[in-house]
C-alpha atoms as an extended CHARMM CRD file, in Angstrom:
* protein
*
       233  EXT
         1         1  UNK       CA            -38.5420000000       53.8790000000       34.0640000000  PROA      1               0.0000000000
         2         2  UNK       CA            -38.0780000000       56.1000000000       31.0110000000  PROA      2               0.0000000000
         3         3  UNK       CA            -39.3580000000       59.1340000000       29.5710000000  PROA      3               0.0000000000
         4         4  UNK       CA            -40.6810000000       58.5730000000       26.3710000000  PROA      4               0.0000000000
         5         5  UNK       CA            -41.9920000000       61.3010000000       23.7230000000  PROA      5               0.0000000000
         6         6  UNK       CA            -44.7190000000       60.2480000000       21.4430000000  PROA      6               0.0000000000
         7         7  UNK       CA            -45.0330000000       62.4800000000       18.2420000000  PROA      7               0.0000000000
         8         8  UNK       CA            -48.0110000000       61.7810000000       15.8470000000  PROA      8               0.0000000000
         9         9  UNK       CA            -50.5940000000       64.0530000000       14.5670000000  PROA      9               0.0000000000
        10        10  UNK       CA            -53.4030000000       61.3150000000       15.1320000000  PROA      10              0.0000000000
        11        11  UNK       CA            -55.0860000000       61.8230000000       18.5200000000  PROA      11              0.0000000000
        12        12  UNK       CA            -56.0910000000       58.2000000000       18.7070000000  PROA      12              0.0000000000
        13        13  UNK       CA            -52.5400000000       56.9880000000       17.8240000000  PROA      13              0.0000000000
        14        14  UNK       CA            -51.1040000000       59.2000000000       20.6020000000  PROA      14              0.0000000000
        15        15  UNK       CA            -53.7290000000       58.1850000000       23.0370000000  PROA      15              0.0000000000
        16        16  UNK       CA            -53.1910000000       54.4200000000       22.5290000000  PROA      16              0.0000000000
        17        17  UNK       CA            -49.4260000000       54.5260000000       22.5040000000  PROA      17              0.0000000000
        18        18  UNK       CA            -49.6440000000       56.7520000000       25.8200000000  PROA      18              0.0000000000
        19        19  UNK       CA            -51.9740000000       54.1960000000       27.5150000000  PROA      19              0.0000000000
        20        20  UNK       CA            -49.6940000000       51.1780000000       26.7380000000  PROA      20              0.0000000000
        21        21  UNK       CA            -46.2700000000       52.7860000000       27.5350000000  PROA      21              0.0000000000
        22        22  UNK       CA            -47.8250000000       54.3470000000       30.7600000000  PROA      22              0.0000000000
        23        23  UNK       CA            -49.1730000000       50.7680000000       31.7160000000  PROA      23              0.0000000000
        24        24  UNK       CA            -45.4800000000       49.7020000000       31.2040000000  PROA      24              0.0000000000
        25        25  UNK       CA            -44.3240000000       52.0140000000       33.7090000000  PROA      25              0.0000000000
        26        26  UNK       CA            -42.9620000000       54.8510000000       31.6030000000  PROA      26              0.0000000000
        27        27  UNK       CA            -43.4990000000       58.5480000000       31.8270000000  PROA      27              0.0000000000
        28        28  UNK       CA            -45.2240000000       59.5080000000       28.4950000000  PROA      28              0.0000000000
        29        29  UNK       CA            -45.1500000000       63.0830000000       26.7910000000  PROA      29              0.0000000000
        30        30  UNK       CA            -47.3070000000       63.7380000000       23.6960000000  PROA      30              0.0000000000
        31        31  UNK       CA            -46.6220000000       66.0830000000       20.7250000000  PROA      31              0.0000000000
        32        32  UNK       CA            -48.9740000000       66.5490000000       17.7440000000  PROA      32              0.0000000000
        33        33  UNK       CA            -46.3370000000       68.2520000000       15.4770000000  PROA      33              0.0000000000
        34        34  UNK       CA            -42.8160000000       69.0630000000       15.0450000000  PROA      34              0.0000000000
        35        35  UNK       CA            -43.1010000000       72.2980000000       16.9030000000  PROA      35              0.0000000000
        36        36  UNK       CA            -44.2970000000       70.5900000000       20.1090000000  PROA      36              0.0000000000
        37        37  UNK       CA            -41.7920000000       67.9230000000       19.6360000000  PROA      37              0.0000000000
        38        38  UNK       CA            -38.8870000000       70.3350000000       19.5560000000  PROA      38              0.0000000000
        39        39  UNK       CA            -40.3750000000       72.0600000000       22.8730000000  PROA      39              0.0000000000
        40        40  UNK       CA            -40.5270000000       68.7680000000       24.6170000000  PROA      40              0.0000000000
        41        41  UNK       CA            -37.3440000000       67.5400000000       23.5130000000  PROA      41              0.0000000000
        42        42  UNK       CA            -35.4820000000       70.7850000000       24.6990000000  PROA      42              0.0000000000
        43        43  UNK       CA            -37.4750000000       70.6450000000       28.0890000000  PROA      43              0.0000000000
        44        44  UNK       CA            -37.4010000000       67.1480000000       29.1120000000  PROA      44              0.0000000000
        45        45  UNK       CA            -34.6330000000       65.4370000000       27.1820000000  PROA      45              0.0000000000
        46        46  UNK       CA            -36.6220000000       62.2030000000       26.4490000000  PROA      46              0.0000000000
        47        47  UNK       CA            -34.8010000000       58.8660000000       26.7420000000  PROA      47              0.0000000000
        48        48  UNK       CA            -36.6550000000       57.6220000000       23.5190000000  PROA      48              0.0000000000
        49        49  UNK       CA            -38.7330000000       59.3850000000       20.7900000000  PROA      49              0.0000000000
        50        50  UNK       CA            -41.5520000000       57.6720000000       18.8320000000  PROA      50              0.0000000000
        51        51  UNK       CA            -41.8670000000       59.8660000000       15.6920000000  PROA      51              0.0000000000
        52        52  UNK       CA            -44.3870000000       59.6330000000       13.0440000000  PROA      52              0.0000000000
        53        53  UNK       CA            -43.1080000000       60.3330000000        9.5940000000  PROA      53              0.0000000000
        54        54  UNK       CA            -46.1630000000       61.9230000000        7.9200000000  PROA      54              0.0000000000
        55        55  UNK       CA            -47.0470000000       65.1860000000        9.7410000000  PROA      55              0.0000000000
        56        56  UNK       CA            -48.8920000000       68.2290000000        8.3310000000  PROA      56              0.0000000000
        57        57  UNK       CA            -46.3890000000       70.8160000000        9.1440000000  PROA      57              0.0000000000
        58        58  UNK       CA            -42.6550000000       69.3600000000        9.2860000000  PROA      58              0.0000000000
        59        59  UNK       CA            -42.5700000000       65.6260000000        8.3780000000  PROA      59              0.0000000000
        60        60  UNK       CA            -40.6480000000       63.0500000000       10.8280000000  PROA      60              0.0000000000
        61        61  UNK       CA            -37.6370000000       62.7760000000        8.5110000000  PROA      61              0.0000000000
        62        62  UNK       CA            -37.1480000000       66.5460000000        8.2070000000  PROA      62              0.0000000000
        63        63  UNK       CA            -37.2830000000       66.9120000000       12.0750000000  PROA      63              0.0000000000
        64        64  UNK       CA            -35.0260000000       63.7450000000       12.3430000000  PROA      64              0.0000000000
        65        65  UNK       CA            -32.2630000000       65.3200000000       10.0270000000  PROA      65              0.0000000000
        66        66  UNK       CA            -32.7080000000       68.7520000000       12.2020000000  PROA      66              0.0000000000
        67        67  UNK       CA            -31.9060000000       67.0570000000       15.2240000000  PROA      67              0.0000000000
        68        68  UNK       CA            -28.9220000000       65.1170000000       13.7420000000  PROA      68              0.0000000000
        69        69  UNK       CA            -27.6430000000       68.3280000000       12.1210000000  PROA      69              0.0000000000
        70        70  UNK       CA            -27.9910000000       70.3820000000       15.5410000000  PROA      70              0.0000000000
        71        71  UNK       CA            -26.3260000000       67.6770000000       17.6080000000  PROA      71              0.0000000000
        72        72  UNK       CA            -29.7460000000       67.0790000000       19.4800000000  PROA      72              0.0000000000
        73        73  UNK       CA            -30.0040000000       63.4220000000       18.2950000000  PROA      73              0.0000000000
        74        74  UNK       CA            -28.9700000000       62.2670000000       21.7390000000  PROA      74              0.0000000000
        75        75  UNK       CA            -31.6720000000       59.7090000000       22.2790000000  PROA      75              0.0000000000
        76        76  UNK       CA            -33.0320000000       56.7650000000       20.1390000000  PROA      76              0.0000000000
        77        77  UNK       CA            -35.6080000000       57.5110000000       17.7060000000  PROA      77              0.0000000000
        78        78  UNK       CA            -38.0810000000       54.8840000000       16.2530000000  PROA      78              0.0000000000
        79        79  UNK       CA            -39.8410000000       56.0930000000       13.3360000000  PROA      79              0.0000000000
        80        80  UNK       CA            -43.7210000000       55.1170000000       12.6390000000  PROA      80              0.0000000000
        81        81  UNK       CA            -45.4990000000       55.2980000000        9.4540000000  PROA      81              0.0000000000
        82        82  UNK       CA            -48.7300000000       53.8120000000        8.0180000000  PROA      82              0.0000000000
        83        83  UNK       CA            -47.7710000000       54.3640000000        4.3770000000  PROA      83              0.0000000000
        84        84  UNK       CA            -43.9310000000       53.5580000000        4.8500000000  PROA      84              0.0000000000
        85        85  UNK       CA            -41.7750000000       51.7520000000        2.2120000000  PROA      85              0.0000000000
        86        86  UNK       CA            -38.5330000000       50.0170000000        2.2710000000  PROA      86              0.0000000000
        87        87  UNK       CA            -36.8710000000       53.3080000000        0.6890000000  PROA      87              0.0000000000
        88        88  UNK       CA            -38.5930000000       55.2530000000        3.6530000000  PROA      88              0.0000000000
        89        89  UNK       CA            -37.2450000000       52.8530000000        6.4230000000  PROA      89              0.0000000000
        90        90  UNK       CA            -33.7020000000       53.1230000000        4.6880000000  PROA      90              0.0000000000
        91        91  UNK       CA            -33.7240000000       56.9260000000        4.5930000000  PROA      91              0.0000000000
        92        92  UNK       CA            -35.0210000000       57.0650000000        8.1930000000  PROA      92              0.0000000000
        93        93  UNK       CA            -32.2090000000       54.4710000000        9.4660000000  PROA      93              0.0000000000
        94        94  UNK       CA            -29.5310000000       56.6890000000        7.3980000000  PROA      94              0.0000000000
        95        95  UNK       CA            -30.3570000000       59.8310000000        9.1010000000  PROA      95              0.0000000000
        96        96  UNK       CA            -30.1210000000       58.0910000000       12.6620000000  PROA      96              0.0000000000
        97        97  UNK       CA            -33.3270000000       56.5150000000       13.2890000000  PROA      97              0.0000000000
        98        98  UNK       CA            -32.8750000000       53.2760000000       15.1650000000  PROA      98              0.0000000000
        99        99  UNK       CA            -36.0190000000       51.3430000000       14.1120000000  PROA      99              0.0000000000
       100       100  UNK       CA            -38.9920000000       51.6680000000       11.9950000000  PROA      100             0.0000000000
       101       101  UNK       CA            -42.6230000000       50.4990000000       12.8400000000  PROA      101             0.0000000000
       102       102  UNK       CA            -45.3550000000       50.1480000000       10.2600000000  PROA      102             0.0000000000
       103       103  UNK       CA            -48.8500000000       50.9940000000       11.4150000000  PROA      103             0.0000000000
       104       104  UNK       CA            -50.8340000000       49.4570000000       12.6310000000  PROA      104             0.0000000000
       105       105  UNK       CA            -48.3500000000       48.8230000000       15.1950000000  PROA      105             0.0000000000
       106       106  UNK       CA            -48.7460000000       45.3870000000       17.0040000000  PROA      106             0.0000000000
       107       107  UNK       CA            -48.4540000000       45.3830000000       20.9230000000  PROA      107             0.0000000000
       108       108  UNK       CA            -45.3220000000       42.8240000000       20.7250000000  PROA      108             0.0000000000
       109       109  UNK       CA            -43.5330000000       44.9110000000       17.9000000000  PROA      109             0.0000000000
       110       110  UNK       CA            -43.9680000000       48.2710000000       19.9790000000  PROA      110             0.0000000000
       111       111  UNK       CA            -42.7280000000       46.8010000000       23.2250000000  PROA      111             0.0000000000
       112       112  UNK       CA            -39.9550000000       45.0770000000       21.6020000000  PROA      112             0.0000000000
       113       113  UNK       CA            -38.6930000000       48.0060000000       19.7540000000  PROA      113             0.0000000000
       114       114  UNK       CA            -38.7520000000       50.2780000000       22.9090000000  PROA      114             0.0000000000
       115       115  UNK       CA            -37.0810000000       47.7350000000       25.1420000000  PROA      115             0.0000000000
       116       116  UNK       CA            -34.4320000000       47.4530000000       22.4230000000  PROA      116             0.0000000000
       117       117  UNK       CA            -34.1630000000       51.3150000000       22.1030000000  PROA      117             0.0000000000
       118       118  UNK       CA            -34.0150000000       51.7220000000       26.0100000000  PROA      118             0.0000000000
       119       119  UNK       CA            -31.3270000000       48.8660000000       26.5500000000  PROA      119             0.0000000000
       120       120  UNK       CA            -27.6110000000       49.5200000000       27.0290000000  PROA      120             0.0000000000
       121       121  UNK       CA            -25.2090000000       47.5540000000       24.9960000000  PROA      121             0.0000000000
       122       122  UNK       CA            -23.6360000000       45.8420000000       28.4300000000  PROA      122             0.0000000000
       123       123  UNK       CA            -26.9210000000       45.5270000000       30.2340000000  PROA      123             0.0000000000
       124       124  UNK       CA            -27.9140000000       41.9090000000       30.9320000000  PROA      124             0.0000000000
       125       125  UNK       CA            -31.3230000000       40.9900000000       30.7130000000  PROA      125             0.0000000000
       126       126  UNK       CA            -33.0090000000       41.6810000000       34.0890000000  PROA      126             0.0000000000
       127       127  UNK       CA            -34.8830000000       38.9460000000       35.9550000000  PROA      127             0.0000000000
       128       128  UNK       CA            -34.2640000000       36.4370000000       33.2780000000  PROA      128             0.0000000000
       129       129  UNK       CA            -34.5310000000       32.8520000000       34.3640000000  PROA      129             0.0000000000
       130       130  UNK       CA            -32.0980000000       30.6740000000       32.3760000000  PROA      130             0.0000000000
       131       131  UNK       CA            -33.5030000000       27.4670000000       30.6380000000  PROA      131             0.0000000000
       132       132  UNK       CA            -30.8950000000       24.4630000000       30.2950000000  PROA      132             0.0000000000
       133       133  UNK       CA            -30.5300000000       23.0160000000       26.8180000000  PROA      133             0.0000000000
       134       134  UNK       CA            -30.5740000000       19.4400000000       26.1460000000  PROA      134             0.0000000000
       135       135  UNK       CA            -31.6590000000       16.2810000000       27.8140000000  PROA      135             0.0000000000
       136       136  UNK       CA            -28.9750000000       15.7050000000       30.1370000000  PROA      136             0.0000000000
       137       137  UNK       CA            -28.4880000000       17.4900000000       33.3810000000  PROA      137             0.0000000000
       138       138  UNK       CA            -25.7240000000       19.7840000000       34.3800000000  PROA      138             0.0000000000
       139       139  UNK       CA            -22.7370000000       19.2510000000       36.7970000000  PROA      139             0.0000000000
       140       140  UNK       CA            -24.2280000000       17.5420000000       39.8610000000  PROA      140             0.0000000000
       141       141  UNK       CA            -27.8010000000       17.3290000000       38.3360000000  PROA      141             0.0000000000
       142       142  UNK       CA            -29.4810000000       13.9410000000       37.6040000000  PROA      142             0.0000000000
       143       143  UNK       CA            -29.8510000000       13.1300000000       34.0350000000  PROA      143             0.0000000000
       144       144  UNK       CA            -33.5060000000       12.5110000000       34.1870000000  PROA      144             0.0000000000
       145       145  UNK       CA            -34.4250000000       15.8520000000       35.3720000000  PROA      145             0.0000000000
       146       146  UNK       CA            -36.3020000000       18.1420000000       33.0000000000  PROA      146             0.0000000000
       147       147  UNK       CA            -37.0570000000       21.9690000000       32.9360000000  PROA      147             0.0000000000
       148       148  UNK       CA            -40.2610000000       23.4210000000       31.3360000000  PROA      148             0.0000000000
       149       149  UNK       CA            -40.7070000000       27.2940000000       31.5270000000  PROA      149             0.0000000000
       150       150  UNK       CA            -38.4240000000       27.7010000000       34.3930000000  PROA      150             0.0000000000
       151       151  UNK       CA            -40.0180000000       24.6700000000       36.5540000000  PROA      151             0.0000000000
       152       152  UNK       CA            -37.4430000000       21.9920000000       37.7850000000  PROA      152             0.0000000000
       153       153  UNK       CA            -39.1950000000       18.5870000000       37.7280000000  PROA      153             0.0000000000
       154       154  UNK       CA            -37.3640000000       16.0150000000       39.5810000000  PROA      154             0.0000000000
       155       155  UNK       CA            -39.8650000000       13.1230000000       39.3390000000  PROA      155             0.0000000000
       156       156  UNK       CA            -40.4810000000       12.9840000000       43.1200000000  PROA      156             0.0000000000
       157       157  UNK       CA            -43.7790000000       14.2770000000       44.7540000000  PROA      157             0.0000000000
       158       158  UNK       CA            -42.4410000000       17.8790000000       45.3320000000  PROA      158             0.0000000000
       159       159  UNK       CA            -41.3910000000       20.4020000000       42.6400000000  PROA      159             0.0000000000
       160       160  UNK       CA            -39.9440000000       23.8770000000       43.3470000000  PROA      160             0.0000000000
       161       161  UNK       CA            -41.0240000000       26.5790000000       40.8820000000  PROA      161             0.0000000000
       162       162  UNK       CA            -38.4780000000       29.2370000000       40.2220000000  PROA      162             0.0000000000
       163       163  UNK       CA            -40.1340000000       32.7860000000       40.9440000000  PROA      163             0.0000000000
       164       164  UNK       CA            -37.2560000000       34.8370000000       40.5020000000  PROA      164             0.0000000000
       165       165  UNK       CA            -33.4190000000       35.1910000000       41.3600000000  PROA      165             0.0000000000
       166       166  UNK       CA            -32.8810000000       33.2600000000       44.3420000000  PROA      166             0.0000000000
       167       167  UNK       CA            -36.7150000000       32.7380000000       44.9760000000  PROA      167             0.0000000000
       168       168  UNK       CA            -38.1870000000       29.3910000000       44.9830000000  PROA      168             0.0000000000
       169       169  UNK       CA            -41.4920000000       27.8870000000       45.9020000000  PROA      169             0.0000000000
       170       170  UNK       CA            -42.3050000000       24.2380000000       46.1950000000  PROA      170             0.0000000000
       171       171  UNK       CA            -45.8130000000       22.3670000000       46.1780000000  PROA      171             0.0000000000
       172       172  UNK       CA            -46.9430000000       18.8200000000       46.3770000000  PROA      172             0.0000000000
       173       173  UNK       CA            -47.7040000000       16.9630000000       43.2860000000  PROA      173             0.0000000000
       174       174  UNK       CA            -49.3480000000       14.0730000000       45.1450000000  PROA      174             0.0000000000
       175       175  UNK       CA            -52.6350000000       15.9580000000       45.1590000000  PROA      175             0.0000000000
       176       176  UNK       CA            -55.7670000000       16.0210000000       42.6270000000  PROA      176             0.0000000000
       177       177  UNK       CA            -54.7690000000       17.2730000000       39.3770000000  PROA      177             0.0000000000
       178       178  UNK       CA            -57.1230000000       20.4060000000       39.5680000000  PROA      178             0.0000000000
       179       179  UNK       CA            -55.3890000000       21.5950000000       42.8270000000  PROA      179             0.0000000000
       180       180  UNK       CA            -51.9020000000       20.9990000000       41.4720000000  PROA      180             0.0000000000
       181       181  UNK       CA            -52.7190000000       22.7990000000       38.3370000000  PROA      181             0.0000000000
       182       182  UNK       CA            -54.1670000000       25.7620000000       40.2700000000  PROA      182             0.0000000000
       183       183  UNK       CA            -51.1170000000       25.8630000000       42.5170000000  PROA      183             0.0000000000
       184       184  UNK       CA            -48.6800000000       25.7220000000       39.6110000000  PROA      184             0.0000000000
       185       185  UNK       CA            -50.7360000000       28.4010000000       37.7840000000  PROA      185             0.0000000000
       186       186  UNK       CA            -50.7020000000       30.6560000000       40.5020000000  PROA      186             0.0000000000
       187       187  UNK       CA            -46.9170000000       30.2560000000       40.9540000000  PROA      187             0.0000000000
       188       188  UNK       CA            -46.5320000000       30.9160000000       37.1520000000  PROA      188             0.0000000000
       189       189  UNK       CA            -48.6190000000       34.1610000000       37.2330000000  PROA      189             0.0000000000
       190       190  UNK       CA            -46.9730000000       35.2160000000       40.2820000000  PROA      190             0.0000000000
       191       191  UNK       CA            -43.5580000000       34.9590000000       38.6400000000  PROA      191             0.0000000000
       192       192  UNK       CA            -44.3830000000       36.8970000000       35.4370000000  PROA      192             0.0000000000
       193       193  UNK       CA            -46.1570000000       39.8560000000       37.4030000000  PROA      193             0.0000000000
       194       194  UNK       CA            -42.9430000000       39.9680000000       39.5240000000  PROA      194             0.0000000000
       195       195  UNK       CA            -40.8420000000       39.7520000000       36.5540000000  PROA      195             0.0000000000
       196       196  UNK       CA            -42.7030000000       42.2570000000       34.5700000000  PROA      196             0.0000000000
       197       197  UNK       CA            -43.0440000000       44.7760000000       37.7980000000  PROA      197             0.0000000000
       198       198  UNK       CA            -47.0200000000       44.2490000000       37.8340000000  PROA      198             0.0000000000
       199       199  UNK       CA            -47.4490000000       45.1830000000       34.2250000000  PROA      199             0.0000000000
       200       200  UNK       CA            -50.8380000000       43.5220000000       33.0650000000  PROA      200             0.0000000000
       201       201  UNK       CA            -49.9470000000       44.5420000000       29.4400000000  PROA      201             0.0000000000
       202       202  UNK       CA            -46.7920000000       42.7210000000       29.4230000000  PROA      202             0.0000000000
       203       203  UNK       CA            -47.7870000000       39.7000000000       31.5020000000  PROA      203             0.0000000000
       204       204  UNK       CA            -50.8920000000       39.4480000000       29.0400000000  PROA      204             0.0000000000
       205       205  UNK       CA            -48.3540000000       39.3650000000       25.9640000000  PROA      205             0.0000000000
       206       206  UNK       CA            -46.0450000000       36.8790000000       27.6090000000  PROA      206             0.0000000000
       207       207  UNK       CA            -48.5240000000       34.4670000000       28.6970000000  PROA      207             0.0000000000
       208       208  UNK       CA            -51.1230000000       34.8990000000       25.5640000000  PROA      208             0.0000000000
       209       209  UNK       CA            -54.0600000000       35.9140000000       27.5110000000  PROA      209             0.0000000000
       210       210  UNK       CA            -56.3900000000       38.7900000000       26.8130000000  PROA      210             0.0000000000
       211       211  UNK       CA            -56.2030000000       41.2420000000       29.4720000000  PROA      211             0.0000000000
       212       212  UNK       CA            -59.6000000000       40.9650000000       30.9550000000  PROA      212             0.0000000000
       213       213  UNK       CA            -59.2670000000       37.0510000000       31.0060000000  PROA      213             0.0000000000
       214       214  UNK       CA            -56.0390000000       37.4150000000       32.7690000000  PROA      214             0.0000000000
       215       215  UNK       CA            -57.4330000000       39.4490000000       35.4180000000  PROA      215             0.0000000000
       216       216  UNK       CA            -60.4410000000       37.0280000000       36.0200000000  PROA      216             0.0000000000
       217       217  UNK       CA            -57.8770000000       34.2970000000       36.1180000000  PROA      217             0.0000000000
       218       218  UNK       CA            -55.5650000000       36.1560000000       38.6250000000  PROA      218             0.0000000000
       219       219  UNK       CA            -58.4970000000       36.7060000000       40.9250000000  PROA      219             0.0000000000
       220       220  UNK       CA            -59.7980000000       33.0290000000       40.5420000000  PROA      220             0.0000000000
       221       221  UNK       CA            -56.4230000000       31.9150000000       41.5770000000  PROA      221             0.0000000000
       222       222  UNK       CA            -56.2580000000       34.2850000000       44.6110000000  PROA      222             0.0000000000
       223       223  UNK       CA            -53.1180000000       36.1340000000       43.2260000000  PROA      223             0.0000000000
       224       224  UNK       CA            -52.2950000000       39.1930000000       45.3810000000  PROA      224             0.0000000000
       225       225  UNK       CA            -52.4030000000       42.0040000000       42.6470000000  PROA      225             0.0000000000
       226       226  UNK       CA            -51.5170000000       44.5550000000       45.1790000000  PROA      226             0.0000000000
       227       227  UNK       CA            -48.1040000000       43.2730000000       45.7710000000  PROA      227             0.0000000000
       228       228  UNK       CA            -46.6570000000       44.3680000000       42.4840000000  PROA      228             0.0000000000
       229       229  UNK       CA            -49.2990000000       46.7900000000       41.4740000000  PROA      229             0.0000000000
       230       230  UNK       CA            -48.3270000000       50.2150000000       40.1010000000  PROA      230             0.0000000000
       231       231  UNK       CA            -49.7200000000       52.9680000000       38.3100000000  PROA      231             0.0000000000
       232       232  UNK       CA            -51.4560000000       52.2440000000       35.1220000000  PROA      232             0.0000000000
       233       233  UNK       CA            -52.3720000000       48.5950000000       36.2000000000  PROA      233             0.0000000000
């Protein structure tokens, strides 16, 4: 994954962002002021920087300008502020920032901004399962088939569930509702765990469940958490 530098004078913000990004599999470096940020940037050449605007010694906009003027703005920079305005955001992007996040930063906005910052222009979304549009089937597919969240339902007793590229699992629908639901939910969560490389934070966001509840649910369904487990899970 990526090396991300978080620059913020607030210890709580640094700790929170570090926990989230580490859980996503990134290597996180922390700096509490511009001086430390310069040192980390020179030593590690991070893939992305999260930079607070309001800092006591040198503010984030000034540091951003400095990096741009000295040819060191070779990585995407996302600015952060709890007191930002539209003018501040415009100024930040004018001097090379790729995005502006207003504090308090929501998990969804943070992960989306980081993902966009690290993405390459020609890079296709990895592990995406295409969902067909419209009611009719494609070539060679019956018109009465339907697709819901990547699940192919052909109105027979067996439904294959797409777990990832070239991976499919089938389970019987001719069974009690509770058993069928549990089988589907297990496949559903296994799919998302595989797609997100075992990140509980990302899976919780994608499925709309609180992390503790998600963990209990996975244990209840008998999902193997060690298969996709990594540091920070």
